[in-house]
């Protein structure tokens, strides 16, 4: 059985990585400020499911397959980069428009799918999962499941936390005052992440 200390260390390491600013967390904050808590939570659930998918993949050993199969990983990176660049373009277009944004008008189901696709388009997540699972294991592959479930829960709670904080009245009023700057900044960060992923695929 995995040592409790190893499990705790792995969970804490995963929590730090999950809470750090990145495309998923920044997108969750942007959706929460633009569309409110209810729609933001739908987006967070999609993000959580996408993150958990990579955890399941890592636990099944498919992460090693992706690493050893260059063309598959390259294809995933290109697809992920294309999706991030598309999201960046939508944010930049929203920054130029007046009135309510496309996110604020989007149906909850569409926001859930957007969150799911955002994290499914990030193949780097599988390597973070593999490192975390390896760190917390002391006795073999049968210990993947409890650690995977724990880290999946940590990831979901993290996204819910971002949405809850950024959907407060203060943050939503701040968003309305600085909407164009926030949309532009989000677009820039998502675009930079997409370009970085595209460059990574070219260096495979």
Protein backbone atom coordinates (compact mmCIF):
# COMPACT_ATOMS: atom_id res chain seq x y z
CA UNK A 1 0.00 0.00 0.00
CA UNK A 2 1.20 3.51 -0.70
CA UNK A 3 2.77 5.24 2.28
CA UNK A 4 0.47 7.91 3.73
CA UNK A 5 3.31 10.43 3.65
CA UNK A 6 3.92 9.74 -0.02
CA UNK A 7 0.23 10.14 -0.77
CA UNK A 8 0.14 13.43 1.13
CA UNK A 9 3.25 14.74 -0.64
CA UNK A 10 1.84 13.84 -4.03
CA UNK A 11 -1.53 15.42 -3.22
CA UNK A 12 0.09 18.64 -1.99
CA UNK A 13 2.32 18.82 -5.07
CA UNK A 14 -0.69 18.31 -7.31
CA UNK A 15 -2.65 20.98 -5.41
CA UNK A 16 0.13 23.53 -5.92
CA UNK A 17 0.31 22.79 -9.64
CA UNK A 18 -3.48 22.81 -10.00
CA UNK A 19 -3.86 26.16 -8.20
CA UNK A 20 -1.15 27.96 -10.17
CA UNK A 21 -2.37 30.37 -12.89
CA UNK A 22 -2.69 28.73 -16.27
CA UNK A 23 -5.08 28.62 -19.24
CA UNK A 24 -7.69 26.55 -17.39
CA UNK A 25 -7.73 28.61 -14.18
CA UNK A 26 -7.65 31.92 -16.04
CA UNK A 27 -10.47 30.78 -18.30
CA UNK A 28 -12.49 29.73 -15.23
CA UNK A 29 -11.98 33.18 -13.70
CA UNK A 30 -12.97 34.90 -16.93
CA UNK A 31 -16.13 32.80 -17.38
CA UNK A 32 -17.13 33.35 -13.73
CA UNK A 33 -16.77 37.13 -13.99
CA UNK A 34 -18.56 37.32 -17.33
CA UNK A 35 -21.36 34.76 -16.85
CA UNK A 36 -21.80 34.38 -13.10
CA UNK A 37 -21.47 31.51 -10.65
CA UNK A 38 -24.02 29.06 -12.06
CA UNK A 39 -22.59 29.07 -15.57
CA UNK A 40 -19.07 29.25 -14.18
CA UNK A 41 -19.64 26.07 -12.18
CA UNK A 42 -20.75 24.26 -15.33
CA UNK A 43 -17.49 25.35 -16.94
CA UNK A 44 -15.57 24.17 -13.85
CA UNK A 45 -17.23 20.74 -14.03
CA UNK A 46 -16.11 20.43 -17.66
CA UNK A 47 -12.56 21.39 -16.69
CA UNK A 48 -12.60 18.86 -13.85
CA UNK A 49 -13.80 16.04 -16.10
CA UNK A 50 -11.16 16.87 -18.72
CA UNK A 51 -8.44 16.87 -16.05
CA UNK A 52 -9.69 13.58 -14.61
CA UNK A 53 -9.59 12.00 -18.07
CA UNK A 54 -5.83 12.57 -18.18
CA UNK A 55 -5.54 11.05 -14.69
CA UNK A 56 -7.33 7.90 -15.85
CA UNK A 57 -5.11 7.79 -18.93
CA UNK A 58 -1.98 8.08 -16.81
CA UNK A 59 -3.20 5.39 -14.40
CA UNK A 60 -3.80 3.04 -17.34
CA UNK A 61 -0.24 3.58 -18.50
CA UNK A 62 -1.27 5.33 -21.69
CA UNK A 63 0.91 8.31 -20.84
CA UNK A 64 3.99 6.21 -21.56
CA UNK A 65 2.44 5.18 -24.86
CA UNK A 66 1.91 8.83 -25.79
CA UNK A 67 5.50 9.66 -24.91
CA UNK A 68 6.87 6.80 -27.01
CA UNK A 69 4.55 7.44 -29.96
CA UNK A 70 5.85 10.71 -31.34
CA UNK A 71 3.20 11.25 -34.00
CA UNK A 72 0.31 10.79 -31.54
CA UNK A 73 1.73 13.29 -29.08
CA UNK A 74 2.47 15.75 -31.88
CA UNK A 75 -1.08 15.45 -33.17
CA UNK A 76 -2.48 16.06 -29.68
CA UNK A 77 -0.27 19.11 -29.22
CA UNK A 78 -1.31 20.57 -32.57
CA UNK A 79 -4.99 19.99 -31.79
CA UNK A 80 -4.58 21.52 -28.35
CA UNK A 81 -2.72 24.52 -29.75
CA UNK A 82 -5.42 25.08 -32.37
CA UNK A 83 -8.12 25.05 -29.71
CA UNK A 84 -6.23 27.45 -27.41
CA UNK A 85 -5.61 29.82 -30.32
CA UNK A 86 -9.30 29.69 -31.22
CA UNK A 87 -10.22 30.57 -27.63
CA UNK A 88 -7.69 33.40 -27.73
CA UNK A 89 -9.26 34.76 -30.91
CA UNK A 90 -12.72 34.66 -29.32
CA UNK A 91 -11.45 36.58 -26.29
CA UNK A 92 -9.75 39.20 -28.44
CA UNK A 93 -12.88 39.62 -30.57
CA UNK A 94 -14.97 39.96 -27.41
CA UNK A 95 -12.61 42.68 -26.18
CA UNK A 96 -13.46 44.75 -29.25
CA UNK A 97 -17.23 44.42 -28.87
CA UNK A 98 -19.51 46.38 -26.58
CA UNK A 99 -22.36 44.90 -24.60
CA UNK A 100 -22.63 41.37 -23.21
CA UNK A 101 -20.05 38.84 -24.28
CA UNK A 102 -20.61 35.52 -26.02
CA UNK A 103 -19.72 33.75 -22.76
CA UNK A 104 -22.40 35.61 -20.82
CA UNK A 105 -25.01 34.48 -23.37
CA UNK A 106 -23.77 30.90 -23.74
CA UNK A 107 -25.93 27.99 -22.63
CA UNK A 108 -24.66 26.08 -19.54
CA UNK A 109 -24.23 22.90 -21.61
CA UNK A 110 -22.02 24.74 -24.07
CA UNK A 111 -19.88 26.09 -21.24
CA UNK A 112 -19.50 22.58 -19.81
CA UNK A 113 -18.30 21.30 -23.18
CA UNK A 114 -15.95 24.28 -23.55
CA UNK A 115 -14.34 23.49 -20.19
CA UNK A 116 -14.08 19.82 -21.07
CA UNK A 117 -12.45 20.53 -24.44
CA UNK A 118 -10.05 23.06 -22.93
CA UNK A 119 -8.51 20.48 -20.60
CA UNK A 120 -8.74 17.64 -23.12
CA UNK A 121 -6.65 19.77 -25.47
CA UNK A 122 -3.77 19.88 -22.98
CA UNK A 123 -1.68 16.69 -23.37
CA UNK A 124 0.97 18.07 -21.01
CA UNK A 125 -1.45 17.32 -18.18
CA UNK A 126 -0.85 13.60 -18.55
CA UNK A 127 2.83 14.08 -17.68
CA UNK A 128 1.93 16.06 -14.57
CA UNK A 129 -0.38 13.20 -13.57
CA UNK A 130 2.33 10.60 -14.18
CA UNK A 131 4.82 12.52 -12.03
CA UNK A 132 2.24 12.94 -9.26
CA UNK A 133 1.17 9.30 -9.27
CA UNK A 134 4.79 8.14 -9.26
CA UNK A 135 5.59 10.41 -6.34
CA UNK A 136 2.78 9.00 -4.23
CA UNK A 137 3.28 5.31 -4.92
CA UNK A 138 5.17 3.00 -2.68
CA UNK A 139 3.72 -0.39 -3.42
CA UNK A 140 2.62 -0.81 -7.00
CA UNK A 141 0.07 0.07 -9.63
CA UNK A 142 -2.91 -0.94 -7.46
CA UNK A 143 -2.37 2.29 -5.54
CA UNK A 144 -3.06 4.46 -8.56
CA UNK A 145 -6.83 4.53 -8.01
CA UNK A 146 -7.09 6.20 -4.57
CA UNK A 147 -4.43 8.77 -5.44
CA UNK A 148 -6.02 9.42 -8.82
CA UNK A 149 -9.42 9.99 -7.19
CA UNK A 150 -7.90 12.28 -4.55
CA UNK A 151 -6.04 14.40 -7.10
CA UNK A 152 -9.07 14.49 -9.38
CA UNK A 153 -11.10 15.86 -6.46
CA UNK A 154 -8.38 18.41 -5.70
CA UNK A 155 -8.47 19.59 -9.30
CA UNK A 156 -12.24 19.97 -9.28
CA UNK A 157 -12.24 21.82 -5.94
CA UNK A 158 -9.57 24.13 -7.33
CA UNK A 159 -11.69 25.07 -10.34
CA UNK A 160 -14.77 25.55 -8.16
CA UNK A 161 -12.70 27.79 -5.89
CA UNK A 162 -11.59 29.98 -8.80
CA UNK A 163 -15.18 30.27 -10.04
CA UNK A 164 -16.58 30.99 -6.57
CA UNK A 165 -14.07 33.75 -5.88
CA UNK A 166 -14.30 35.43 -9.27
CA UNK A 167 -18.10 35.27 -9.40
CA UNK A 168 -18.52 37.46 -6.31
CA UNK A 169 -20.27 40.78 -6.75
CA UNK A 170 -17.04 42.72 -6.28
CA UNK A 171 -15.18 40.76 -8.94
CA UNK A 172 -18.08 40.87 -11.42
CA UNK A 173 -18.41 44.63 -11.01
CA UNK A 174 -14.66 44.96 -11.51
CA UNK A 175 -14.98 42.84 -14.64
CA UNK A 176 -17.69 45.12 -16.03
CA UNK A 177 -15.45 48.14 -15.50
CA UNK A 178 -12.40 46.53 -17.08
CA UNK A 179 -14.05 43.94 -19.34
CA UNK A 180 -12.14 44.80 -22.48
CA UNK A 181 -8.77 44.74 -20.74
CA UNK A 182 -9.57 41.43 -19.04
CA UNK A 183 -10.78 39.85 -22.29
CA UNK A 184 -7.70 41.11 -24.12
CA UNK A 185 -5.39 39.85 -21.38
CA UNK A 186 -7.08 36.45 -21.36
CA UNK A 187 -6.79 36.28 -25.14
CA UNK A 188 -3.10 37.11 -24.97
CA UNK A 189 -2.39 34.46 -22.32
CA UNK A 190 -4.37 31.78 -24.14
CA UNK A 191 -2.65 32.71 -27.38
CA UNK A 192 0.77 32.50 -25.75
CA UNK A 193 -0.10 29.06 -24.36
CA UNK A 194 -1.24 27.94 -27.81
CA UNK A 195 1.92 29.20 -29.51
CA UNK A 196 4.06 27.53 -26.84
CA UNK A 197 2.27 24.22 -27.40
CA UNK A 198 2.64 24.59 -31.16
CA UNK A 199 6.37 25.24 -30.82
CA UNK A 200 6.64 22.21 -28.55
CA UNK A 201 4.99 20.05 -31.22
CA UNK A 202 7.47 21.29 -33.82
CA UNK A 203 10.41 20.25 -31.64
CA UNK A 204 9.20 16.64 -31.22
